[in-house]
Short mmCIF file of C-alpha atoms in Angstrom, two decimals:
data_model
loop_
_atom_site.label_atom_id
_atom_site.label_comp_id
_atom_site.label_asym_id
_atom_site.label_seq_id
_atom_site.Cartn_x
_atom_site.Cartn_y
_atom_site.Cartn_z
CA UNK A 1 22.23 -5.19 44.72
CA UNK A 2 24.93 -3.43 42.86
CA UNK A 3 27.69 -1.42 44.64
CA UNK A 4 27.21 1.96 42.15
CA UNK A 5 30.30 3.98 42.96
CA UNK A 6 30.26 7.94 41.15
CA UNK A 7 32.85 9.19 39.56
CA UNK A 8 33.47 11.58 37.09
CA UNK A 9 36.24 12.00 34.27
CA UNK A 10 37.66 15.56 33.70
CA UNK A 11 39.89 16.35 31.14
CA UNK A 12 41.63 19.40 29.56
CA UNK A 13 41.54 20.04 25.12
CA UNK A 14 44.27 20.21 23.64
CA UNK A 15 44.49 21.89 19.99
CA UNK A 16 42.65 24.94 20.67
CA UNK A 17 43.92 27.62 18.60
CA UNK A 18 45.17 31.07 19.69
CA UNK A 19 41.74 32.93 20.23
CA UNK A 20 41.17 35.84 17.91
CA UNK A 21 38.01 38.85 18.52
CA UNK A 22 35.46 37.49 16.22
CA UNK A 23 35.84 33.83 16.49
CA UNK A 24 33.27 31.25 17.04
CA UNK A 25 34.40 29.96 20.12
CA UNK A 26 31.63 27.13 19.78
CA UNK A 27 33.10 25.72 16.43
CA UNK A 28 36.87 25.58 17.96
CA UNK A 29 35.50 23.75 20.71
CA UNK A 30 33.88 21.48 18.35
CA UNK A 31 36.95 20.78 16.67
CA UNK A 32 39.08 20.14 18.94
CA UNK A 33 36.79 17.98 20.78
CA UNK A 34 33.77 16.62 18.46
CA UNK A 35 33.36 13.45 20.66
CA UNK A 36 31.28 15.77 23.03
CA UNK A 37 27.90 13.78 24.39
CA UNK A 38 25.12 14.89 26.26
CA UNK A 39 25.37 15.63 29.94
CA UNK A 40 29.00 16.45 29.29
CA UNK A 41 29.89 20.31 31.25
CA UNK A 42 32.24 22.44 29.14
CA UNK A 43 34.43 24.57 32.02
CA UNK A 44 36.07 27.14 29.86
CA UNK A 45 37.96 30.15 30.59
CA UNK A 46 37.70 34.03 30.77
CA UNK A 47 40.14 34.89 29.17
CA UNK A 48 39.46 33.31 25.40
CA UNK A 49 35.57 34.49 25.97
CA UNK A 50 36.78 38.32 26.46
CA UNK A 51 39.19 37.81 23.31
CA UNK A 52 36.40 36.46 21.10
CA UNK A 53 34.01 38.92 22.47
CA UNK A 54 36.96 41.88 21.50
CA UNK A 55 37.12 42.62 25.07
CA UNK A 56 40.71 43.74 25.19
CA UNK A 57 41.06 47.35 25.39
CA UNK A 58 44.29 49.99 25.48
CA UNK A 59 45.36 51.10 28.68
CA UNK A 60 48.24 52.64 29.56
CA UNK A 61 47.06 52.33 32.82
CA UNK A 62 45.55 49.67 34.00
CA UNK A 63 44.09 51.39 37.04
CA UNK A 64 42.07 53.88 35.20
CA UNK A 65 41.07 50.90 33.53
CA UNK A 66 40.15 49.34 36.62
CA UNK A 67 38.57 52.45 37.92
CA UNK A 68 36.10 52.10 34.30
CA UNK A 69 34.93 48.30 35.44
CA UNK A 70 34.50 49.31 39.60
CA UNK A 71 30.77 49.72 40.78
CA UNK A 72 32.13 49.62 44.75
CA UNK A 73 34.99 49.42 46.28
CA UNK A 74 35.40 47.06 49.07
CA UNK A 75 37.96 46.63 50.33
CA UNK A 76 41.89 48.74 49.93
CA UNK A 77 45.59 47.83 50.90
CA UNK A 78 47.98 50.00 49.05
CA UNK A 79 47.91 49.31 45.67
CA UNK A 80 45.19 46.28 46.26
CA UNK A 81 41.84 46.74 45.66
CA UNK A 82 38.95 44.32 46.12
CA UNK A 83 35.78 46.11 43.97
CA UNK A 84 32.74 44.54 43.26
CA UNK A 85 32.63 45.03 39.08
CA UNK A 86 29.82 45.80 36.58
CA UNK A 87 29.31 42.26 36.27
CA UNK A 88 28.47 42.17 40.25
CA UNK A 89 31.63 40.06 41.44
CA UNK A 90 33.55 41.13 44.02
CA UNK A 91 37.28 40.03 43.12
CA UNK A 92 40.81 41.61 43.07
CA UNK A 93 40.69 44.61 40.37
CA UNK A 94 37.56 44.00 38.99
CA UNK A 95 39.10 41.46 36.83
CA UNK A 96 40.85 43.36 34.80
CA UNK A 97 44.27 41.33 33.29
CA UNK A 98 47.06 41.96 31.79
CA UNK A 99 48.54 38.89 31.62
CA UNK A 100 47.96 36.97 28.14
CA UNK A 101 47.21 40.10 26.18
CA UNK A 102 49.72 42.19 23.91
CA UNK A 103 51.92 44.88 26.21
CA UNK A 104 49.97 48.30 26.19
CA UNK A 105 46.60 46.49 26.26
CA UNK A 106 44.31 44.94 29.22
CA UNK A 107 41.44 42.17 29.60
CA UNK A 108 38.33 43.21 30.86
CA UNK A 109 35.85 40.46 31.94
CA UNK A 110 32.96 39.50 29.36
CA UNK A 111 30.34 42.05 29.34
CA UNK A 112 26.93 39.37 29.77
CA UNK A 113 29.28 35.69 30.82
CA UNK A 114 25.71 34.38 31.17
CA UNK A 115 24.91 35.33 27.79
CA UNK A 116 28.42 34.10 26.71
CA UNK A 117 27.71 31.20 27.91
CA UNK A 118 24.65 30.90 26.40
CA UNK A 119 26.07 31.38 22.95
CA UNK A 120 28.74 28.75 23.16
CA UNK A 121 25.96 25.90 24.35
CA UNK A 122 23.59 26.93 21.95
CA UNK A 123 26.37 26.91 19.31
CA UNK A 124 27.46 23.13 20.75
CA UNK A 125 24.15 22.19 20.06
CA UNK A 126 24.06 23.15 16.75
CA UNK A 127 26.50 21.89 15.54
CA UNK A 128 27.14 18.70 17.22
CA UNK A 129 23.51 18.33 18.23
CA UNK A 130 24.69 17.44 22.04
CA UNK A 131 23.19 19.17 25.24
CA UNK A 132 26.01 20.19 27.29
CA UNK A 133 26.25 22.60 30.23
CA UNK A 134 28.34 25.41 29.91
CA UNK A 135 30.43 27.10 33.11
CA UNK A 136 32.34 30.41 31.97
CA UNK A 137 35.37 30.46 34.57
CA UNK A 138 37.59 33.06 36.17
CA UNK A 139 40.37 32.92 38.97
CA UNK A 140 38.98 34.20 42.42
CA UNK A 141 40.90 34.62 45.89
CA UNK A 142 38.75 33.92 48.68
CA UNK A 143 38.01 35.92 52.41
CA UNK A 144 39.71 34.23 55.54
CA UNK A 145 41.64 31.60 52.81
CA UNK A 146 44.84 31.71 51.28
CA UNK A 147 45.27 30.75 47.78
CA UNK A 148 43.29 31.48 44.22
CA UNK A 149 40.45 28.84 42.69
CA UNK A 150 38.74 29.14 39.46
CA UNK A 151 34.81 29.64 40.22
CA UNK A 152 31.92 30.40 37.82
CA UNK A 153 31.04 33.57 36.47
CA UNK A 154 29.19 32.36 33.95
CA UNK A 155 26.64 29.84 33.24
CA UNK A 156 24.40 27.85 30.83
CA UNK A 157 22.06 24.62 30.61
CA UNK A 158 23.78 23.89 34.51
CA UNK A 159 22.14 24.09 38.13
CA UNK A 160 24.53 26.34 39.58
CA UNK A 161 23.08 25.64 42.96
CA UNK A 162 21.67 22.39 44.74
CA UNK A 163 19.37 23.64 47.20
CA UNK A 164 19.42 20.23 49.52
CA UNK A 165 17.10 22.11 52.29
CA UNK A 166 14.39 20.51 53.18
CA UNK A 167 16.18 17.19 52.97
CA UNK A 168 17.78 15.36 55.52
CA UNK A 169 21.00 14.08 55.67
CA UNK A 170 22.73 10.15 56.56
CA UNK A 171 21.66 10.42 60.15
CA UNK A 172 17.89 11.62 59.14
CA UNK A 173 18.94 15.55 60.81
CA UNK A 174 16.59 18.36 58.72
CA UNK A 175 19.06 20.18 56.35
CA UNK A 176 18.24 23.91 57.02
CA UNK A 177 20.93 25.92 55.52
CA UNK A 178 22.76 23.63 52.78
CA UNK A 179 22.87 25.09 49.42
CA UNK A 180 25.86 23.98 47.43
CA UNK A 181 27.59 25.70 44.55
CA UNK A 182 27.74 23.38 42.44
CA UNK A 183 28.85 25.80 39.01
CA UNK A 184 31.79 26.93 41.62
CA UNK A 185 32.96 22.98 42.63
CA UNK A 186 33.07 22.53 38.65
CA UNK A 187 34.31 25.28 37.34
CA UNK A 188 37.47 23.98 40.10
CA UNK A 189 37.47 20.72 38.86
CA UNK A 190 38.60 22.09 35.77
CA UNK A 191 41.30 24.05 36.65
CA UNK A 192 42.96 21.17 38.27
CA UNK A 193 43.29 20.17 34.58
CA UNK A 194 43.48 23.55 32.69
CA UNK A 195 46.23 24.86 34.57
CA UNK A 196 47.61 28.84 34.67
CA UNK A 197 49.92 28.76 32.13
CA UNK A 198 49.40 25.50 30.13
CA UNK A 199 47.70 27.21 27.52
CA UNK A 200 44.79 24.75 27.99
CA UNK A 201 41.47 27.16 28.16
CA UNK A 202 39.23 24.62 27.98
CA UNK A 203 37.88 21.32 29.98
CA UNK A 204 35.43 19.04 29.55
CA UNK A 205 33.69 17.43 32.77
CA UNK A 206 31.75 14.11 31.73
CA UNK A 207 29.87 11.84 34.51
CA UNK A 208 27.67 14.29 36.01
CA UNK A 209 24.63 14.22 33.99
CA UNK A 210 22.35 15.07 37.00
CA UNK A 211 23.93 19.05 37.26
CA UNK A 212 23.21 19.69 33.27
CA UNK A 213 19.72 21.08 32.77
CA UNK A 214 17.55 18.34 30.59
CA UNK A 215 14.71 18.35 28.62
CA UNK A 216 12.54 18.46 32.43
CA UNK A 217 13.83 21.68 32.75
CA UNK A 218 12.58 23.26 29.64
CA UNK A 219 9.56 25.43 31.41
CA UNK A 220 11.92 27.20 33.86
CA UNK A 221 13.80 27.75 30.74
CA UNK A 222 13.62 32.20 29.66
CA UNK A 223 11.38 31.80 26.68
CA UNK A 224 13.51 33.25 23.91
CA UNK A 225 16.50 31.92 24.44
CA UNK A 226 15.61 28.45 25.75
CA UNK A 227 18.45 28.85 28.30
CA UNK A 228 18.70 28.91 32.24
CA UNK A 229 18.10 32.70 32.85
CA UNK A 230 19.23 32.80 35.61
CA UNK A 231 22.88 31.67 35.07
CA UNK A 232 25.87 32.09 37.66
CA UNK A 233 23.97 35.31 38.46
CA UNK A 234 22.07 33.57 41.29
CA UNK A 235 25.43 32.97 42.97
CA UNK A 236 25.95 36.23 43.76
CA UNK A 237 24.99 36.90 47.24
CA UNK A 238 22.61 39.75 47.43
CA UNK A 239 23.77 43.01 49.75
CA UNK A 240 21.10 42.29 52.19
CA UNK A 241 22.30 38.59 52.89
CA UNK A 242 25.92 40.00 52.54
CA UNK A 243 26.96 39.91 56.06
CA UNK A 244 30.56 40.80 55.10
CA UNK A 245 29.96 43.25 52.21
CA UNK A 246 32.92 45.81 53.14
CA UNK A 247 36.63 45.55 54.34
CA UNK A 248 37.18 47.39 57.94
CA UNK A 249 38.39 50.58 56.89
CA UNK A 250 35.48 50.74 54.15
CA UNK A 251 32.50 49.57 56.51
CA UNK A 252 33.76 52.05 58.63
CA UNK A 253 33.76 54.64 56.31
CA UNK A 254 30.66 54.11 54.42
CA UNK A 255 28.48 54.15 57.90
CA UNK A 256 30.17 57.61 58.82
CA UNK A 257 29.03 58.93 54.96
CA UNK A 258 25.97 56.61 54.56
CA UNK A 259 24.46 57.67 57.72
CA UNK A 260 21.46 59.66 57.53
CA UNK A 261 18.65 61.24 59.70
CA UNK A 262 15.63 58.85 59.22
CA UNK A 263 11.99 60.13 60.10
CA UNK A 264 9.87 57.46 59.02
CA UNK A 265 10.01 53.82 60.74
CA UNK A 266 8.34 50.70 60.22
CA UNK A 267 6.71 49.00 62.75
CA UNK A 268 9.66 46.28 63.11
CA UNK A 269 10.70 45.55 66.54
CA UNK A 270 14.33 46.72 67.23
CA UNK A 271 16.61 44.50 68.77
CA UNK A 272 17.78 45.90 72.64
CA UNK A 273 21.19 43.80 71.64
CA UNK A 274 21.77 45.98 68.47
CA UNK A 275 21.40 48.86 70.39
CA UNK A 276 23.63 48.34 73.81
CA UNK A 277 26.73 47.18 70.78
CA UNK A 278 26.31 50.77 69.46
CA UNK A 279 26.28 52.45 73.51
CA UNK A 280 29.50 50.03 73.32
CA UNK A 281 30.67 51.71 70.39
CA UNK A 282 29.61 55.28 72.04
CA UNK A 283 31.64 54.70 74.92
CA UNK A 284 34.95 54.82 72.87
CA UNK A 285 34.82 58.16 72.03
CA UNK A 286 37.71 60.76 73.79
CA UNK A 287 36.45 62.36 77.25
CA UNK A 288 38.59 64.81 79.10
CA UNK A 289 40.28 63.86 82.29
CA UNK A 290 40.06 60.45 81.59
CA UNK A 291 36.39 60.55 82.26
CA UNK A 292 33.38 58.67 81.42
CA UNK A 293 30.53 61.77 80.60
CA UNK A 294 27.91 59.39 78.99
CA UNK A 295 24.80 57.81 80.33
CA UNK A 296 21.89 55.86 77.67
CA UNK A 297 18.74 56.09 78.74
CA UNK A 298 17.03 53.35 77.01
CA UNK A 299 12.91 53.71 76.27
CA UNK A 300 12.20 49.89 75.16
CA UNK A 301 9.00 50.15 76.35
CA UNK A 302 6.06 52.16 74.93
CA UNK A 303 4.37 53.31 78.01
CA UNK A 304 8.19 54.72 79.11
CA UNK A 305 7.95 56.69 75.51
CA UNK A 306 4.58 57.88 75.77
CA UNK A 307 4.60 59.15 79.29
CA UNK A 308 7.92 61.43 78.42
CA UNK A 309 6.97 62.48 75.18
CA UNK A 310 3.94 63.36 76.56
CA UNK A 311 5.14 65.13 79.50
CA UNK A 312 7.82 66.86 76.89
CA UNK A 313 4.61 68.05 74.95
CA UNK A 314 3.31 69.63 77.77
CA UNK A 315 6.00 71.54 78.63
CA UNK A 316 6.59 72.59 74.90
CA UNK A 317 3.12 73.64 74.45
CA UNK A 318 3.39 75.63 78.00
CA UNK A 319 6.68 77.46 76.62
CA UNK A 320 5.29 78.20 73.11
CA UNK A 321 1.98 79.84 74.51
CA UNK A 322 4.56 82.09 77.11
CA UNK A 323 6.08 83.17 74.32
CA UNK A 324 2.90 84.41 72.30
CA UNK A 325 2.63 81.80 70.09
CA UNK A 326 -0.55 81.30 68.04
CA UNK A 327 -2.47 77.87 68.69
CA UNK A 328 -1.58 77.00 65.13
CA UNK A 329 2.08 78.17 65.16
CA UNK A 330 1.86 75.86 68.64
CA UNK A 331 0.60 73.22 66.57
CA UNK A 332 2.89 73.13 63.71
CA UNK A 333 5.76 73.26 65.66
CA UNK A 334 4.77 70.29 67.67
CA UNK A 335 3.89 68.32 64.88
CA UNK A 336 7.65 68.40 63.95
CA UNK A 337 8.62 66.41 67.12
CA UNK A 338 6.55 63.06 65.61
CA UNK A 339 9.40 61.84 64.99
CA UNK A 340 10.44 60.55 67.97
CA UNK A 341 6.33 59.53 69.09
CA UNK A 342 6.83 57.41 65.69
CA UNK A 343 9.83 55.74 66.33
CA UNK A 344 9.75 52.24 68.03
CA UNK A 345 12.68 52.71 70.20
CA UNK A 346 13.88 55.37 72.18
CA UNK A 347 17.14 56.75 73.61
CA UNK A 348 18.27 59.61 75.64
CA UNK A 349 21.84 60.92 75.68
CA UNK A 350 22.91 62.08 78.98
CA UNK A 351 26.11 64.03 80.36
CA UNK A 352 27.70 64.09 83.08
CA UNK A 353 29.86 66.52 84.92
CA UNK A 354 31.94 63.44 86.96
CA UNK A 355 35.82 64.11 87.18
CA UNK A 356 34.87 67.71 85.70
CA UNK A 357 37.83 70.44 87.02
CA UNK A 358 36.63 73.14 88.58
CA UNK A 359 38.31 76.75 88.90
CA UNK A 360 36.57 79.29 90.29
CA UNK A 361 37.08 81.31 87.44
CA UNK A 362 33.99 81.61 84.88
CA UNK A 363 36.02 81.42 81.41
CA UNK A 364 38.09 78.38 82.52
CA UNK A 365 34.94 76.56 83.94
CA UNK A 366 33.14 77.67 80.70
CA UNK A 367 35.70 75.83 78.75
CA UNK A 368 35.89 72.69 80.94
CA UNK A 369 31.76 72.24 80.12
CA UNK A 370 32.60 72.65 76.37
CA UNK A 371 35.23 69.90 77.04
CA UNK A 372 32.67 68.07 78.00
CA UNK A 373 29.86 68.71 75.74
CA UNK A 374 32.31 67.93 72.48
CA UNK A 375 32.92 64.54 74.03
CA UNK A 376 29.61 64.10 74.48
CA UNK A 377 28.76 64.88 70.96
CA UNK A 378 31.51 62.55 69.80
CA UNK A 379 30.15 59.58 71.83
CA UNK A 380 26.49 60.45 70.32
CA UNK A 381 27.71 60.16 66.71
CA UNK A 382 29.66 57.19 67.56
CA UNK A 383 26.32 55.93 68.61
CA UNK A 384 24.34 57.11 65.20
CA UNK A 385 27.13 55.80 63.25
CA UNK A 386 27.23 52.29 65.17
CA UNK A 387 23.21 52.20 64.84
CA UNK A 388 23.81 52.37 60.45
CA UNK A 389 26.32 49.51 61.05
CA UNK A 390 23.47 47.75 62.39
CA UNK A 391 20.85 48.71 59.64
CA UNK A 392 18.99 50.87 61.99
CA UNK A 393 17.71 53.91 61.10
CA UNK A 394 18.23 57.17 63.99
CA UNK A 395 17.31 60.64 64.23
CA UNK A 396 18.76 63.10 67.17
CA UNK A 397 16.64 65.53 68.35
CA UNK A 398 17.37 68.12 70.46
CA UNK A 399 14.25 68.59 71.86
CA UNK A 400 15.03 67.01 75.38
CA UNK A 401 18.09 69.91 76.24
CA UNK A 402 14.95 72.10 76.32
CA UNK A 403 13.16 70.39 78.88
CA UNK A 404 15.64 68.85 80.89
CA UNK A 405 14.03 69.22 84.58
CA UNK A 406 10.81 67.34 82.92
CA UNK A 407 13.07 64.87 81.32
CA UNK A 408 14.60 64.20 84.64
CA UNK A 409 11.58 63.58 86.75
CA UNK A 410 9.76 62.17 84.20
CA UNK A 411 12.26 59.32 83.95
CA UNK A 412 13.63 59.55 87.34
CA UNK A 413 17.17 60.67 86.46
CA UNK A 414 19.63 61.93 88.98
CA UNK A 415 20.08 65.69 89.13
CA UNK A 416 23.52 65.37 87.75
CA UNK A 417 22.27 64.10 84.48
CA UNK A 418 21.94 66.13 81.39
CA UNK A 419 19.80 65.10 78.55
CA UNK A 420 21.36 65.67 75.68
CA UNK A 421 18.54 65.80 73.02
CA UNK A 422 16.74 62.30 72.24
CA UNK A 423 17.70 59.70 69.29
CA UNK A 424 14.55 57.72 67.48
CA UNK A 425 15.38 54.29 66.53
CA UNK A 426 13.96 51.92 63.93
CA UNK A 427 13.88 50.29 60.80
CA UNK A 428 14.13 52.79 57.74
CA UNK A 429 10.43 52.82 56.56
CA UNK A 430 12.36 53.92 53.09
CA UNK A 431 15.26 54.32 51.17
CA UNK A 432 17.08 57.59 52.28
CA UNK A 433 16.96 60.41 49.44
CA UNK A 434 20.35 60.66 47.33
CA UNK A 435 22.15 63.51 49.15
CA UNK A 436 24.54 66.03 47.28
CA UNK A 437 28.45 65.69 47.67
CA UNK A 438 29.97 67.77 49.97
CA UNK A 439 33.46 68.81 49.54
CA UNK A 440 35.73 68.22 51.54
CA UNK A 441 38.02 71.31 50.43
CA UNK A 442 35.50 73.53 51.22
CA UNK A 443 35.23 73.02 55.01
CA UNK A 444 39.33 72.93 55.10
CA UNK A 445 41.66 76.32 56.13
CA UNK A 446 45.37 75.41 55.53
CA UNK A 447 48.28 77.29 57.40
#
């Protein structure tokens, strides 16, 4: 039995020539190295595929320039900005550079690296009739890591990820979550060889035929181009797995402006530890006096929804027929409190009047309530805005301030508690409709 120990050879070309817009990146690679062989993985950078590609642009300002390339912004410190691009990356100024380009001028990223790879393998192939893999690289800084590594941003004719669950590992333990980026631990390699400012854009990785795509792979292959579709695309972690998808002050920021009043639910359960982090979250907001005027009342169970809605129905019906109402005007306006009987989860607002000042005197005691009430209100919208952070959907509803003897007994409250309308809970049955900038300007008096 033979000892097989892996290794791998990496090495950086020399005698590339100054890259021009236009050029066939695939035939200066070949010339400079034309000893290529199959299962060899060509790491090659950015920069010289935006050149070719004539992606260098004039800016006299290379923030409007960044502004141009940003889809998002993530994450700002001063002058910093993390921004996920057009490409999808999230990375320091959308990876716009202007370093290595002529002074008035700036390097954007390639438009399709994917496709850029694609070209430069199928070119390889070609004209040295090898298969090689292809990893288009860029410079990234990483979250909770000091220090920059090159990682893929583009791709071709290479598994970009090794999916090992499923498998087990030296001790026979189920792999559950192991999925390795391989295009990423590459594209590094090669920088340990290319170097910042060597001038070296390319390397060539050889001893790791298993990550370049063979001839096995040729019916997951996209039928017209006879390339891996999919590319260093599938590395980018989609929004709904992105668990860290905003900096602080963004996160923040996007829940207060992203947060809208959801009617329709699905029938997913909500999780009771979602919603005691946003009353943790309510609890924060000012209060007068030092006071603490909230009080949740949480409905997690449906016969504790139906029996107060139903009560609150009751009532409502009772105080629309008082008031003349016709049995269909009593209708319709009942109809539009299915929101809450649709929502899985329940909660009730309550004030309280604890530590409240009293004077004697009906204007100042008039204002200490309002006191109140505002801090109330700011510890509700704490609430809907720590709900959004969650990706739960809420509506408030008033409809409880109108009833708030029934609410009491109904749910055995203390006398001293106020409900202070109801909020429905649940999972967004759909994407909220786009809603129309407000300005800001408009709502502002200066003095």
């Amino acid at each position: 039995m033979t000892d097989e120990r892996p290794e791998y050879r990496v090495w950086a070309l020399s005698g590339m020539p100054e890259v021009q817009q236009g050029d066939d990146l695939a035939k200066l690679i070949a010339a400079a190295e034309p000893g290529l062989a199959d299962g060899d993985v060509l790491l090659v950078t950015s920069k010289i595929v935006s050149k070719a590609e004539g992606r260098i642009v004039e800016a006299a300002d290379r923030e409007a320039a960044i502004d141009a390339e940003t889809v998002r912004v993530v994450a700002r410190r001063g002058a910093l900005r993390i921004v996920e691009n057009r490409q999808g990356l999230v990375m320091a100024a959308a990876g716009v550079d202007a370093s290595n380009t002529p002074a008035g001028t700036v390097l954007l990223l390639p438009e399709d690296p994917d496709a850029s790879a694609r070209a430069i393998r199928a070119g390889l192939r070609e004209i040295l009739g090898v298969q090689v893999g292809v990893v288009v690289t860029d410079t990234f800084g990483r979250p909770w890591r000091a220090g920059l590594t090159d990682v893929a941003i583009g791709a071709a004719g290479v598994r970009v990820l090794d999916d090992l669950r499923g498998g087990t590992d030296a001790y026979g333990n189920p792999l559950s979550a192991t999925v390795v980026a391989t295009a990423d631990e590459l594209a590094a390699a090669g920088d340990l060889v290319k170097g910042k400012a060597q001038g070296r854009p390319v390397a060539v990785l050889r001893g790791l035929p298993h990550v370049v795509a063979g001839k096995e792979d040729d019916d997951a292959e996209d039928a017209e181009t006879g390339e891996d579709a999919a590319g260093a695309r599938a590395l980018v972690r989609a929004s709904r797995d992105d668990m860290f998808r905003l900096g602080t002050s963004e996160a923040i920021r996007e829940a207060v402006t992203q947060r809208r009043t959801v009617r329709a639910f699905t029938d997913e359960p909500v999780d009771p530890g979602a919603v005691r982090r946003a009353v943790a979250a309510a609890v924060t907001a000012p209060a007068p006096h030092h006071t603490t005027p909230w009080r949740f009342v949480l409905l997690e169970s449906e016969e504790s929804r139906v029996r107060l809605l139903d009560a609150m129905r009751d009532a409502w019906i009772a105080d629309l027929r008082r008031d003349g109402r016709s049995e269909e005007s009593v209708a319709k306006r009942v109809r539009r409190g299915d929101v809450l009987r649709h929502a899985p989860y329940l909660a009730v607002p309550c004030l309280v009047m604890d530590g409240s000042h009293h004077y004697g005197d009906a204007r100042r005691d008039g204002a200490e309530r309002e006191m109140f009430v505002v801090a109330m209100g700011a510890g509700v919208q704490n609430f809907l805005v720590a709900l959004a952070g969650e990706r739960l959907g809420s509506a408030w509803v008033s409809s409880t301030m109108f009833c708030r003897d029934v609410v009491r007994e109904t749910l055995g409250l203390p006398a001293g508690w106020d409900p202070m309308g109801a909020v429905a809970i649940g999972h967004p049955a759909e994407h909220p409709r786009p809603r129309p900038e407000r300005d800001a300007g408009g709502f502002v008096e200066v003095r």
